[in-house]
mmCIF file of C-alpha atoms in Angstrom:
data_model
loop_
_atom_site.group_PDB
_atom_site.id
_atom_site.type_symbol
_atom_site.label_atom_id
_atom_site.label_comp_id
_atom_site.label_asym_id
_atom_site.label_seq_id
_atom_site.Cartn_x
_atom_site.Cartn_y
_atom_site.Cartn_z
ATOM 1 C CA MET A 1 -13.455 -19.259 14.960
ATOM 2 C CA ILE A 2 -10.236 -18.589 13.077
ATOM 3 C CA ILE A 3 -10.443 -16.810 9.742
ATOM 4 C CA ASP A 4 -7.796 -15.448 7.397
ATOM 5 C CA LEU A 5 -9.461 -12.194 6.321
ATOM 6 C CA HIS A 6 -7.038 -11.284 3.554
ATOM 7 C CA VAL A 7 -6.313 -13.784 0.784
ATOM 8 C CA HIS A 8 -5.727 -13.274 -2.946
ATOM 9 C CA THR A 9 -6.565 -15.732 -5.690
ATOM 10 C CA LYS A 10 -5.295 -16.282 -9.208
ATOM 11 C CA GLU A 11 -8.848 -15.983 -10.521
ATOM 12 C CA LEU A 12 -9.144 -12.256 -9.789
ATOM 13 C CA SER A 13 -5.718 -10.964 -8.714
ATOM 14 C CA PRO A 14 -3.124 -10.799 -11.512
ATOM 15 C CA ASP A 15 -0.286 -10.871 -8.970
ATOM 16 C CA ALA A 16 -1.515 -14.026 -7.212
ATOM 17 C CA ASP A 17 -0.014 -17.423 -7.887
ATOM 18 C CA ARG A 18 -2.573 -19.789 -6.396
ATOM 19 C CA ASP A 19 -6.205 -20.433 -7.186
ATOM 20 C CA ALA A 20 -9.159 -20.327 -4.833
ATOM 21 C CA GLU A 21 -9.459 -24.073 -4.338
ATOM 22 C CA GLU A 22 -5.755 -24.431 -3.545
ATOM 23 C CA ALA A 23 -6.156 -21.643 -0.999
ATOM 24 C CA ILE A 24 -9.103 -23.395 0.646
ATOM 25 C CA ARG A 25 -7.206 -26.692 0.753
ATOM 26 C CA GLU A 26 -4.244 -24.986 2.412
ATOM 27 C CA ALA A 27 -6.457 -23.137 4.901
ATOM 28 C CA LYS A 28 -8.147 -26.384 5.920
ATOM 29 C CA GLN A 29 -4.815 -28.172 6.262
ATOM 30 C CA LYS A 30 -3.536 -25.420 8.538
ATOM 31 C CA GLY A 31 -6.529 -25.641 10.838
ATOM 32 C CA LEU A 32 -8.344 -22.464 9.888
ATOM 33 C CA ASP A 33 -12.127 -22.334 10.061
ATOM 34 C CA GLY A 34 -12.667 -19.925 7.212
ATOM 35 C CA ILE A 35 -11.110 -17.788 4.542
ATOM 36 C CA CYS A 36 -11.927 -14.467 2.846
ATOM 37 C CA PHE A 37 -10.992 -13.777 -0.751
ATOM 38 C CA THR A 38 -10.012 -10.138 -1.037
ATOM 39 C CA ASP A 39 -8.758 -9.638 -4.557
ATOM 40 C CA HIS A 40 -7.524 -6.345 -5.953
ATOM 41 C CA ASN A 41 -10.509 -4.175 -6.918
ATOM 42 C CA ARG A 42 -12.452 -7.239 -8.076
ATOM 43 C CA ALA A 43 -15.420 -8.689 -6.259
ATOM 44 C CA TRP A 44 -16.318 -12.356 -5.938
ATOM 45 C CA SER A 45 -19.991 -13.073 -6.511
ATOM 46 C CA VAL A 46 -21.863 -14.464 -3.529
ATOM 47 C CA GLY A 47 -22.963 -17.387 -5.700
ATOM 48 C CA ASP A 48 -19.379 -18.381 -6.479
ATOM 49 C CA THR A 49 -18.189 -18.238 -2.876
ATOM 50 C CA GLU A 50 -21.268 -20.148 -1.730
ATOM 51 C CA LYS A 51 -20.548 -22.883 -4.267
ATOM 52 C CA LEU A 52 -16.958 -23.186 -3.031
ATOM 53 C CA SER A 53 -18.146 -23.154 0.549
ATOM 54 C CA LYS A 54 -20.537 -26.010 -0.131
ATOM 55 C CA LYS A 55 -18.060 -28.049 -2.147
ATOM 56 C CA TRP A 56 -15.342 -27.811 0.484
ATOM 57 C CA ASP A 57 -17.592 -27.690 3.565
ATOM 58 C CA PHE A 58 -15.666 -24.615 4.635
ATOM 59 C CA VAL A 59 -16.511 -20.963 5.302
ATOM 60 C CA VAL A 60 -15.582 -18.951 2.202
ATOM 61 C CA ILE A 61 -16.512 -15.275 2.064
ATOM 62 C CA GLY A 62 -15.837 -12.753 -0.674
ATOM 63 C CA GLY A 63 -14.453 -9.286 0.004
ATOM 64 C CA MET A 64 -12.185 -6.971 -1.912
ATOM 65 C CA GLU A 65 -8.927 -5.065 -1.484
ATOM 66 C CA VAL A 66 -9.562 -1.632 -2.924
ATOM 67 C CA ASP A 67 -6.828 0.768 -4.037
ATOM 68 C CA THR A 68 -7.384 4.242 -2.645
ATOM 69 C CA ALA A 69 -5.206 7.327 -2.701
ATOM 70 C CA GLU A 70 -4.593 6.789 1.007
ATOM 71 C CA GLY A 71 -3.688 3.090 0.771
ATOM 72 C CA HIS A 72 -5.258 -0.328 0.374
ATOM 73 C CA MET A 73 -8.599 -0.969 2.046
ATOM 74 C CA LEU A 74 -10.256 -4.334 2.723
ATOM 75 C CA VAL A 75 -13.950 -4.047 2.073
ATOM 76 C CA PHE A 76 -16.770 -6.441 2.917
ATOM 77 C CA GLY A 77 -20.314 -5.972 1.664
ATOM 78 C CA LEU A 78 -19.541 -4.348 -1.677
ATOM 79 C CA HIS A 79 -20.238 -6.484 -4.725
ATOM 80 C CA GLU A 80 -19.081 -4.359 -7.626
ATOM 81 C CA ASP A 81 -15.644 -4.127 -9.193
ATOM 82 C CA ILE A 82 -13.795 -0.868 -8.609
ATOM 83 C CA LYS A 83 -12.412 0.509 -11.843
ATOM 84 C CA LYS A 84 -10.604 3.640 -10.676
ATOM 85 C CA THR A 85 -8.504 4.679 -7.715
ATOM 86 C CA MET A 86 -10.564 6.802 -5.348
ATOM 87 C CA HIS A 87 -10.189 8.515 -2.005
ATOM 88 C CA VAL A 88 -11.088 6.555 1.098
ATOM 89 C CA SER A 89 -13.809 9.092 1.902
ATOM 90 C CA GLN A 90 -15.515 8.227 -1.408
ATOM 91 C CA LEU A 91 -15.164 4.533 -0.677
ATOM 92 C CA ARG A 92 -16.713 5.138 2.756
ATOM 93 C CA GLN A 93 -19.826 6.567 1.110
ATOM 94 C CA MET A 94 -20.121 3.572 -1.217
ATOM 95 C CA VAL A 95 -19.663 1.071 1.593
ATOM 96 C CA ASP A 96 -22.100 2.852 3.913
ATOM 97 C CA LYS A 97 -24.803 2.559 1.272
ATOM 98 C CA VAL A 98 -24.564 -1.234 1.434
ATOM 99 C CA GLY A 99 -23.963 -1.479 5.181
ATOM 100 C CA GLY A 100 -20.469 -2.890 4.736
ATOM 101 C CA VAL A 101 -17.179 -2.453 6.570
ATOM 102 C CA ILE A 102 -13.767 -1.024 5.694
ATOM 103 C CA ILE A 103 -10.526 -2.266 7.200
ATOM 104 C CA PHE A 104 -7.316 -0.342 6.522
ATOM 105 C CA ALA A 105 -5.036 -3.067 5.100
ATOM 106 C CA HIS A 106 -1.404 -3.160 6.279
ATOM 107 C CA PRO A 107 -1.608 0.555 7.181
ATOM 108 C CA PHE A 108 2.112 0.930 7.813
ATOM 109 C CA LYS A 109 3.563 -1.536 5.338
ATOM 110 C CA SER A 110 6.692 -0.001 3.810
ATOM 111 C CA PHE A 111 6.230 2.920 6.152
ATOM 112 C CA LEU A 112 9.598 2.192 7.635
ATOM 113 C CA MET A 113 11.036 1.965 4.138
ATOM 114 C CA PHE A 114 13.785 4.424 4.799
ATOM 115 C CA GLY A 115 15.581 2.073 7.147
ATOM 116 C CA MET A 116 18.632 3.664 8.581
ATOM 117 C CA SER A 117 17.626 7.194 7.701
ATOM 118 C CA ASP A 118 16.639 9.816 10.191
ATOM 119 C CA ILE A 119 12.933 9.463 9.577
ATOM 120 C CA SER A 120 10.757 7.672 12.079
ATOM 121 C CA LEU A 121 7.093 7.684 12.860
ATOM 122 C CA ASP A 122 5.851 7.445 16.419
ATOM 123 C CA VAL A 123 2.435 6.208 17.522
ATOM 124 C CA GLU A 124 1.137 9.730 18.087
ATOM 125 C CA GLN A 125 2.069 10.826 14.563
ATOM 126 C CA ALA A 126 0.913 7.585 12.973
ATOM 127 C CA SER A 127 -2.464 7.846 14.702
ATOM 128 C CA ALA A 128 -3.038 11.247 13.137
ATOM 129 C CA ARG A 129 -3.304 9.853 9.607
ATOM 130 C CA PRO A 130 -6.636 11.205 8.365
ATOM 131 C CA ALA A 131 -7.559 7.968 6.603
ATOM 132 C CA LEU A 132 -7.627 6.150 9.944
ATOM 133 C CA GLN A 133 -10.550 8.297 11.020
ATOM 134 C CA VAL A 134 -12.900 6.929 8.349
ATOM 135 C CA VAL A 135 -12.317 3.177 8.568
ATOM 136 C CA ASP A 136 -13.993 0.638 10.849
ATOM 137 C CA ALA A 137 -10.839 -1.248 11.809
ATOM 138 C CA LEU A 138 -7.253 -1.655 10.778
ATOM 139 C CA GLU A 139 -5.188 -4.687 9.873
ATOM 140 C CA ALA A 140 -2.897 -4.954 12.867
ATOM 141 C CA PHE A 141 -1.415 -8.330 11.910
ATOM 142 C CA SER A 142 -0.458 -8.547 8.248
ATOM 143 C CA GLY A 143 1.481 -11.425 6.784
ATOM 144 C CA ARG A 144 3.157 -9.049 4.366
ATOM 145 C CA ALA A 145 4.157 -6.259 6.707
ATOM 146 C CA GLY A 146 7.279 -6.313 8.831
ATOM 147 C CA GLU A 147 7.109 -7.071 12.522
ATOM 148 C CA SER A 148 7.831 -3.475 13.491
ATOM 149 C CA GLU A 149 5.215 -2.249 11.019
ATOM 150 C CA ASN A 150 2.640 -4.595 12.517
ATOM 151 C CA ARG A 151 3.627 -3.494 16.015
ATOM 152 C CA LEU A 152 3.073 0.121 15.025
ATOM 153 C CA ALA A 153 -0.350 -0.794 13.632
ATOM 154 C CA GLN A 154 -1.240 -2.567 16.891
ATOM 155 C CA ASP A 155 -0.143 0.426 18.959
ATOM 156 C CA VAL A 156 -2.099 2.809 16.752
ATOM 157 C CA ALA A 157 -5.224 0.628 17.024
ATOM 158 C CA LYS A 158 -4.861 0.673 20.793
ATOM 159 C CA LYS A 159 -4.394 4.414 20.909
ATOM 160 C CA LEU A 160 -7.390 5.088 18.672
ATOM 161 C CA GLY A 161 -9.564 2.517 20.453
ATOM 162 C CA MET A 162 -9.999 0.626 17.198
ATOM 163 C CA LYS A 163 -10.081 -3.092 16.663
ATOM 164 C CA GLY A 164 -7.260 -4.760 14.766
ATOM 165 C CA THR A 165 -7.785 -7.616 12.330
ATOM 166 C CA GLY A 166 -5.345 -10.197 11.007
ATOM 167 C CA GLY A 167 -4.825 -11.551 7.521
ATOM 168 C CA SER A 168 -2.034 -13.180 5.569
ATOM 169 C CA ASP A 169 -2.343 -11.035 2.414
ATOM 170 C CA GLY A 170 -1.345 -14.355 0.885
ATOM 171 C CA HIS A 171 -0.671 -14.404 -2.848
ATOM 172 C CA ARG A 172 1.272 -17.653 -3.104
ATOM 173 C CA PRO A 173 1.089 -21.228 -1.831
ATOM 174 C CA GLY A 174 2.261 -21.535 1.742
ATOM 175 C CA GLU A 175 1.252 -18.047 2.775
ATOM 176 C CA ILE A 176 -2.251 -18.674 4.071
ATOM 177 C CA GLY A 177 -2.812 -18.253 7.795
ATOM 178 C CA ARG A 178 0.352 -16.377 8.664
ATOM 179 C CA CYS A 179 -1.930 -13.905 10.412
ATOM 180 C CA VAL A 180 -5.545 -14.501 11.362
ATOM 181 C CA THR A 181 -8.606 -12.998 12.995
ATOM 182 C CA ILE A 182 -10.100 -14.980 15.838
ATOM 183 C CA PHE A 183 -13.842 -14.413 16.236
ATOM 184 C CA GLU A 184 -15.796 -15.053 19.423
ATOM 185 C CA ASN A 185 -18.826 -16.379 17.556
ATOM 186 C CA ASP A 186 -19.321 -18.717 14.647
ATOM 187 C CA ILE A 187 -19.600 -17.093 11.241
ATOM 188 C CA LYS A 188 -21.245 -18.726 8.270
ATOM 189 C CA ASN A 189 -21.631 -15.961 5.724
ATOM 190 C CA GLU A 190 -20.846 -12.395 4.758
ATOM 191 C CA ALA A 191 -23.689 -10.850 6.756
ATOM 192 C CA GLU A 192 -22.524 -12.544 9.946
ATOM 193 C CA LEU A 193 -18.927 -11.572 9.254
ATOM 194 C CA ILE A 194 -19.895 -7.918 8.835
ATOM 195 C CA ALA A 195 -22.005 -8.008 12.000
ATOM 196 C CA GLU A 196 -19.145 -9.475 14.048
ATOM 197 C CA LEU A 197 -16.629 -7.030 12.604
ATOM 198 C CA LYS A 198 -18.916 -4.092 13.392
ATOM 199 C CA ALA A 199 -19.516 -5.399 16.911
ATOM 200 C CA GLY A 200 -15.782 -5.799 17.447
ATOM 201 C CA ARG A 201 -16.122 -9.360 18.728
ATOM 202 C CA PHE A 202 -12.727 -10.548 17.572
ATOM 203 C CA ARG A 203 -9.003 -10.316 18.086
ATOM 204 C CA ALA A 204 -6.055 -10.907 15.786
ATOM 205 C CA ASP A 205 -2.776 -12.730 16.028
ATOM 206 C CA TYR A 206 0.032 -14.469 14.179
ATOM 207 C CA PHE A 207 -0.881 -18.075 13.410
ATOM 208 C CA VAL A 208 1.400 -19.941 10.997
ATOM 209 C CA GLY A 209 0.343 -23.530 11.264
ATOM 210 C CA GLY A 210 -0.876 -24.572 14.664
ATOM 211 C CA ARG A 211 -4.213 -23.718 16.182
ATOM 212 C CA LYS A 212 -4.075 -20.972 18.835
ATOM 213 C CA MET B 1 14.390 19.669 -42.640
ATOM 214 C CA ILE B 2 16.105 20.878 -39.507
ATOM 215 C CA LEU B 3 15.023 19.238 -36.306
ATOM 216 C CA ASP B 4 15.377 21.389 -33.240
ATOM 217 C CA TYR B 5 14.254 20.102 -29.889
ATOM 218 C CA THR B 6 15.490 20.844 -26.385
ATOM 219 C CA ARG B 7 14.282 19.621 -23.040
ATOM 220 C CA CYS B 8 15.203 20.689 -19.540
ATOM 221 C CA LYS B 9 13.921 19.114 -16.377
ATOM 222 C CA HIS B 10 14.668 20.419 -12.932
ATOM 223 C CA ALA B 11 13.839 18.886 -9.571
ATOM 224 C CA SER B 12 14.706 20.184 -6.147
ATOM 225 C CA ILE B 13 13.891 19.404 -2.566
ATOM 226 C CA ALA B 14 14.251 21.653 0.457
ATOM 227 C CA GLU B 15 13.562 21.113 4.115
ATOM 228 C CA LEU B 16 11.144 23.594 5.619
ATOM 229 C CA GLU B 17 11.237 24.622 9.253
ATOM 230 C CA GLU B 18 7.788 23.241 10.029
ATOM 231 C CA ASN B 19 8.861 19.606 9.683
ATOM 232 C CA SER B 20 8.094 19.238 6.028
ATOM 233 C CA LEU B 21 9.721 19.104 2.630
ATOM 234 C CA LEU B 22 9.163 21.498 -0.236
ATOM 235 C CA VAL B 23 9.403 19.614 -3.518
ATOM 236 C CA ARG B 24 9.591 21.440 -6.830
ATOM 237 C CA VAL B 25 9.694 19.818 -10.252
ATOM 238 C CA ALA B 26 9.656 21.700 -13.541
ATOM 239 C CA VAL B 27 9.985 20.621 -17.131
ATOM 240 C CA GLU B 28 10.399 22.796 -20.175
ATOM 241 C CA ASP B 29 10.860 21.634 -23.727
ATOM 242 C CA THR B 30 10.200 23.025 -27.147
ATOM 243 C CA PHE B 31 6.519 22.199 -26.971
ATOM 244 C CA TYR B 32 5.622 21.821 -23.332
ATOM 245 C CA ALA B 33 6.347 23.619 -20.064
ATOM 246 C CA ALA B 34 4.907 22.885 -16.644
ATOM 247 C CA GLU B 35 5.781 22.902 -12.974
ATOM 248 C CA VAL B 36 4.532 21.323 -9.780
ATOM 249 C CA GLU B 37 5.266 22.356 -6.217
ATOM 250 C CA MET B 38 4.187 20.302 -3.244
ATOM 251 C CA VAL B 39 4.721 20.162 0.480
ATOM 252 C CA VAL B 40 5.263 16.740 2.040
ATOM 253 C CA GLY B 41 4.727 16.477 5.783
ATOM 254 C CA LEU B 42 7.234 14.588 7.939
ATOM 255 C CA PRO B 43 7.544 11.992 9.222
ATOM 256 C CA ALA B 44 4.270 10.700 7.777
ATOM 257 C CA LEU B 45 5.454 11.545 4.241
ATOM 258 C CA GLU B 46 1.959 12.656 3.301
ATOM 259 C CA VAL B 47 1.345 15.382 0.747
ATOM 260 C CA THR B 48 -0.188 18.311 2.608
ATOM 261 C CA SER B 49 -0.463 20.786 -0.260
ATOM 262 C CA ILE B 50 0.213 20.990 -3.970
ATOM 263 C CA LYS B 51 0.024 23.553 -6.727
ATOM 264 C CA GLY B 52 1.133 23.638 -10.306
ATOM 265 C CA LYS B 53 0.697 25.193 -13.693
ATOM 266 C CA VAL B 54 1.004 24.308 -17.318
ATOM 267 C CA LYS B 55 2.677 27.164 -19.138
ATOM 268 C CA ARG B 56 2.711 25.683 -22.597
ATOM 269 C CA ALA B 57 1.201 22.599 -24.217
ATOM 270 C CA PHE B 58 -0.185 21.322 -27.517
ATOM 271 C CA SER B 59 -3.748 21.291 -26.260
ATOM 272 C CA ASP B 60 -5.838 22.567 -23.345
ATOM 273 C CA LYS B 61 -6.136 19.095 -21.855
ATOM 274 C CA CYS B 62 -3.231 19.460 -19.412
ATOM 275 C CA GLN B 63 -4.261 22.986 -18.456
ATOM 276 C CA GLN B 64 -7.728 21.696 -17.628
ATOM 277 C CA ALA B 65 -6.232 18.894 -15.552
ATOM 278 C CA VAL B 66 -4.453 21.255 -13.129
ATOM 279 C CA PRO B 67 -7.310 21.114 -10.538
ATOM 280 C CA LEU B 68 -6.776 17.325 -10.411
ATOM 281 C CA LEU B 69 -3.497 17.998 -8.610
ATOM 282 C CA ASN B 70 -5.560 18.364 -5.438
ATOM 283 C CA GLU B 71 -6.345 14.642 -5.642
ATOM 284 C CA VAL B 72 -2.793 14.032 -4.465
ATOM 285 C CA VAL B 73 -3.292 15.779 -1.117
ATOM 286 C CA GLY B 74 -3.364 13.133 1.598
ATOM 287 C CA MET B 75 -1.431 10.643 -0.486
ATOM 288 C CA ARG B 76 1.611 9.093 1.160
ATOM 289 C CA VAL B 77 4.953 8.597 -0.512
ATOM 290 C CA GLY B 78 5.071 4.824 -0.336
ATOM 291 C CA SER B 79 3.845 1.679 -1.987
ATOM 292 C CA GLY B 80 1.012 2.070 -4.473
ATOM 293 C CA ILE B 81 1.685 5.692 -5.356
ATOM 294 C CA ILE B 82 2.473 5.120 -9.019
ATOM 295 C CA LYS B 83 -0.906 3.573 -9.735
ATOM 296 C CA ALA B 84 -2.756 6.078 -7.564
ATOM 297 C CA VAL B 85 -1.149 9.127 -9.195
ATOM 298 C CA ASN B 86 -1.556 7.764 -12.707
ATOM 299 C CA ASP B 87 -5.209 6.945 -12.020
ATOM 300 C CA LEU B 88 -6.130 10.199 -10.313
ATOM 301 C CA VAL B 89 -4.062 12.744 -12.221
ATOM 302 C CA GLY B 90 -2.896 11.000 -15.377
ATOM 303 C CA GLY B 91 -6.051 9.090 -16.237
ATOM 304 C CA PRO B 92 -8.255 9.562 -19.305
ATOM 305 C CA SER B 93 -9.546 12.906 -18.041
ATOM 306 C CA GLY B 94 -6.176 13.958 -16.705
ATOM 307 C CA CYS B 95 -2.679 14.769 -17.900
ATOM 308 C CA PRO B 96 0.033 12.072 -17.898
ATOM 309 C CA ARG B 97 2.731 14.731 -17.989
ATOM 310 C CA LEU B 98 1.529 16.283 -14.759
ATOM 311 C CA ALA B 99 1.367 12.816 -13.214
ATOM 312 C CA ASP B 100 4.990 12.269 -14.267
ATOM 313 C CA LEU B 101 6.051 15.490 -12.545
ATOM 314 C CA ILE B 102 4.382 14.415 -9.315
ATOM 315 C CA LEU B 103 6.023 10.990 -9.441
ATOM 316 C CA GLU B 104 9.378 12.618 -10.160
ATOM 317 C CA GLY B 105 8.845 14.705 -7.024
ATOM 318 C CA PHE B 106 8.009 11.606 -4.978
ATOM 319 C CA ASN B 107 11.151 9.973 -6.265
ATOM 320 C CA ASP B 108 13.139 12.959 -5.024
ATOM 321 C CA VAL B 109 11.666 12.459 -1.568
ATOM 322 C CA ILE B 110 12.708 8.806 -1.605
ATOM 323 C CA LEU B 111 16.216 9.704 -2.780
ATOM 324 C CA ARG B 112 16.465 12.300 -0.027
ATOM 325 C CA TYR B 113 16.342 9.442 2.474
ATOM 326 C CA THR B 114 18.271 6.896 0.437
ATOM 327 C CA MET B 115 21.515 8.698 -0.222
ATOM 328 C CA PRO B 116 22.759 9.784 3.254
ATOM 329 C CA PRO B 117 23.142 6.268 4.696
ATOM 330 C CA LEU B 118 24.756 5.039 1.475
ATOM 331 C CA ARG B 119 27.280 7.869 1.662
ATOM 332 C CA GLU B 120 28.275 6.627 5.107
ATOM 333 C CA ILE B 121 28.823 3.087 3.818
ATOM 334 C CA VAL B 122 30.812 3.864 0.671
ATOM 335 C CA PRO B 123 34.033 5.002 2.457
ATOM 336 C CA LEU B 124 34.156 1.770 4.478
ATOM 337 C CA ALA B 125 36.267 -1.111 3.179
ATOM 338 C CA GLY B 126 36.305 -4.917 3.141
ATOM 339 C CA GLN B 127 34.240 -6.814 5.661
ATOM 340 C CA ALA B 128 33.076 -3.655 7.410
ATOM 341 C CA GLN B 129 31.539 -2.365 4.192
ATOM 342 C CA LEU B 130 29.962 -5.725 3.372
ATOM 343 C CA GLU B 131 28.336 -5.940 6.780
ATOM 344 C CA ALA B 132 27.175 -2.326 6.616
ATOM 345 C CA TYR B 133 25.471 -3.002 3.276
ATOM 346 C CA GLN B 134 23.828 -6.115 4.696
ATOM 347 C CA VAL B 135 22.463 -4.156 7.648
ATOM 348 C CA TYR B 136 21.288 -1.394 5.327
ATOM 349 C CA LEU B 137 19.455 -3.806 3.034
ATOM 350 C CA ARG B 138 17.817 -5.541 5.957
ATOM 351 C CA LYS B 139 16.459 -2.206 7.121
ATOM 352 C CA SER B 140 15.548 -0.999 3.626
ATOM 353 C CA PRO B 141 14.110 -4.089 1.900
ATOM 354 C CA ARG B 142 12.627 -1.925 -0.889
ATOM 355 C CA LEU B 143 16.168 -1.726 -2.324
ATOM 356 C CA VAL B 144 16.498 -5.487 -2.737
ATOM 357 C CA GLY B 145 16.663 -6.158 -6.475
ATOM 358 C CA SER B 146 16.629 -2.442 -7.257
ATOM 359 C CA CYS B 147 20.092 -2.476 -8.849
ATOM 360 C CA ILE B 148 22.801 -4.970 -9.792
ATOM 361 C CA ALA B 149 24.601 -4.502 -6.475
ATOM 362 C CA PHE B 150 21.514 -5.666 -4.621
ATOM 363 C CA ALA B 151 20.454 -8.319 -7.143
ATOM 364 C CA GLU B 152 20.067 -12.035 -6.418
ATOM 365 C CA GLY B 153 23.438 -13.640 -5.713
ATOM 366 C CA SER B 154 24.972 -10.427 -4.405
ATOM 367 C CA PRO B 155 27.058 -10.907 -1.244
ATOM 368 C CA TYR B 156 25.175 -7.959 0.212
ATOM 369 C CA ARG B 157 22.063 -10.136 0.242
ATOM 370 C CA GLU B 158 23.631 -13.026 2.107
ATOM 371 C CA GLY B 159 21.524 -14.082 5.058
ATOM 372 C CA LEU B 160 18.694 -11.845 3.956
ATOM 373 C CA GLU B 161 15.299 -13.501 3.659
ATOM 374 C CA VAL B 162 13.322 -11.956 0.814
#
């Protein structure tokens, strides 16, 4: 089952340029089996995603992309808006209370921002980031990170024995499905998604159009 | 009425032996004086320690916000830092001036790694310089649109997908 775990919508993300129904239409056209709305610090209600799911006969699950001091975190299971930047350790406590999961979103996006300069991060050093120790998985295929940044994330996941997810981080039309998470089992709702993420029964990849 | 106001801001960055940068930023004006000193670990660019003090201010609010500086430890100089610093240090219970000093320090770190490659390109001429800029922009996409030289339509951006 192919799901884009990281999609923004105009309804709840001020920087997004496409609404939820357009995103669903695009995901269906591209051959995905499901989509997760992960807007910035704003949570979709289960009722709203269920309505969309029913209307479009498509798996639609609400999550959130939370700003933390250590970076952006995809969260599933939390249903309250986050009003203030916090540390990932604080977010961990909140998410544990509801039995949810945290995925470190695009952990090395812009990490290689200094281009030609003499600064470079190897897998060993990147793996030592403290925030990586408190998340359940990391986004190893991000539609908004560079190829080398994604490769670093994949290598770090491998080194730490963590699972890597995939998501487009799509904000605009045409961006859905650039990266996806491929689950071994069918998923119909948030509870099943969380269970499969926790069990690690998935892999991630680039997608862009055709079915893998 | 005679208005008399002066302001002096100083920022410096030094490389420490233990693979880290020492960043110091201080501001002093007629009403307000404060300084922040932080150590940024390399190559992760994460803040490993920070200290600071407010020497002079209109109210106690900024003085009381000094412990909030510790919220910055673990933060990485990269995307999202402006919001994070403003939220954690400059928020309603914090001090926007201290947040500004931290962000000024982060900017120094970024400039530390921006200038050297540009200095190598500037002496080049003609096609060699154009190509060097194009390679530089490709490797440092954060600079795209950051100034008129790298704005839309610039020859330096030719062939660059943004």
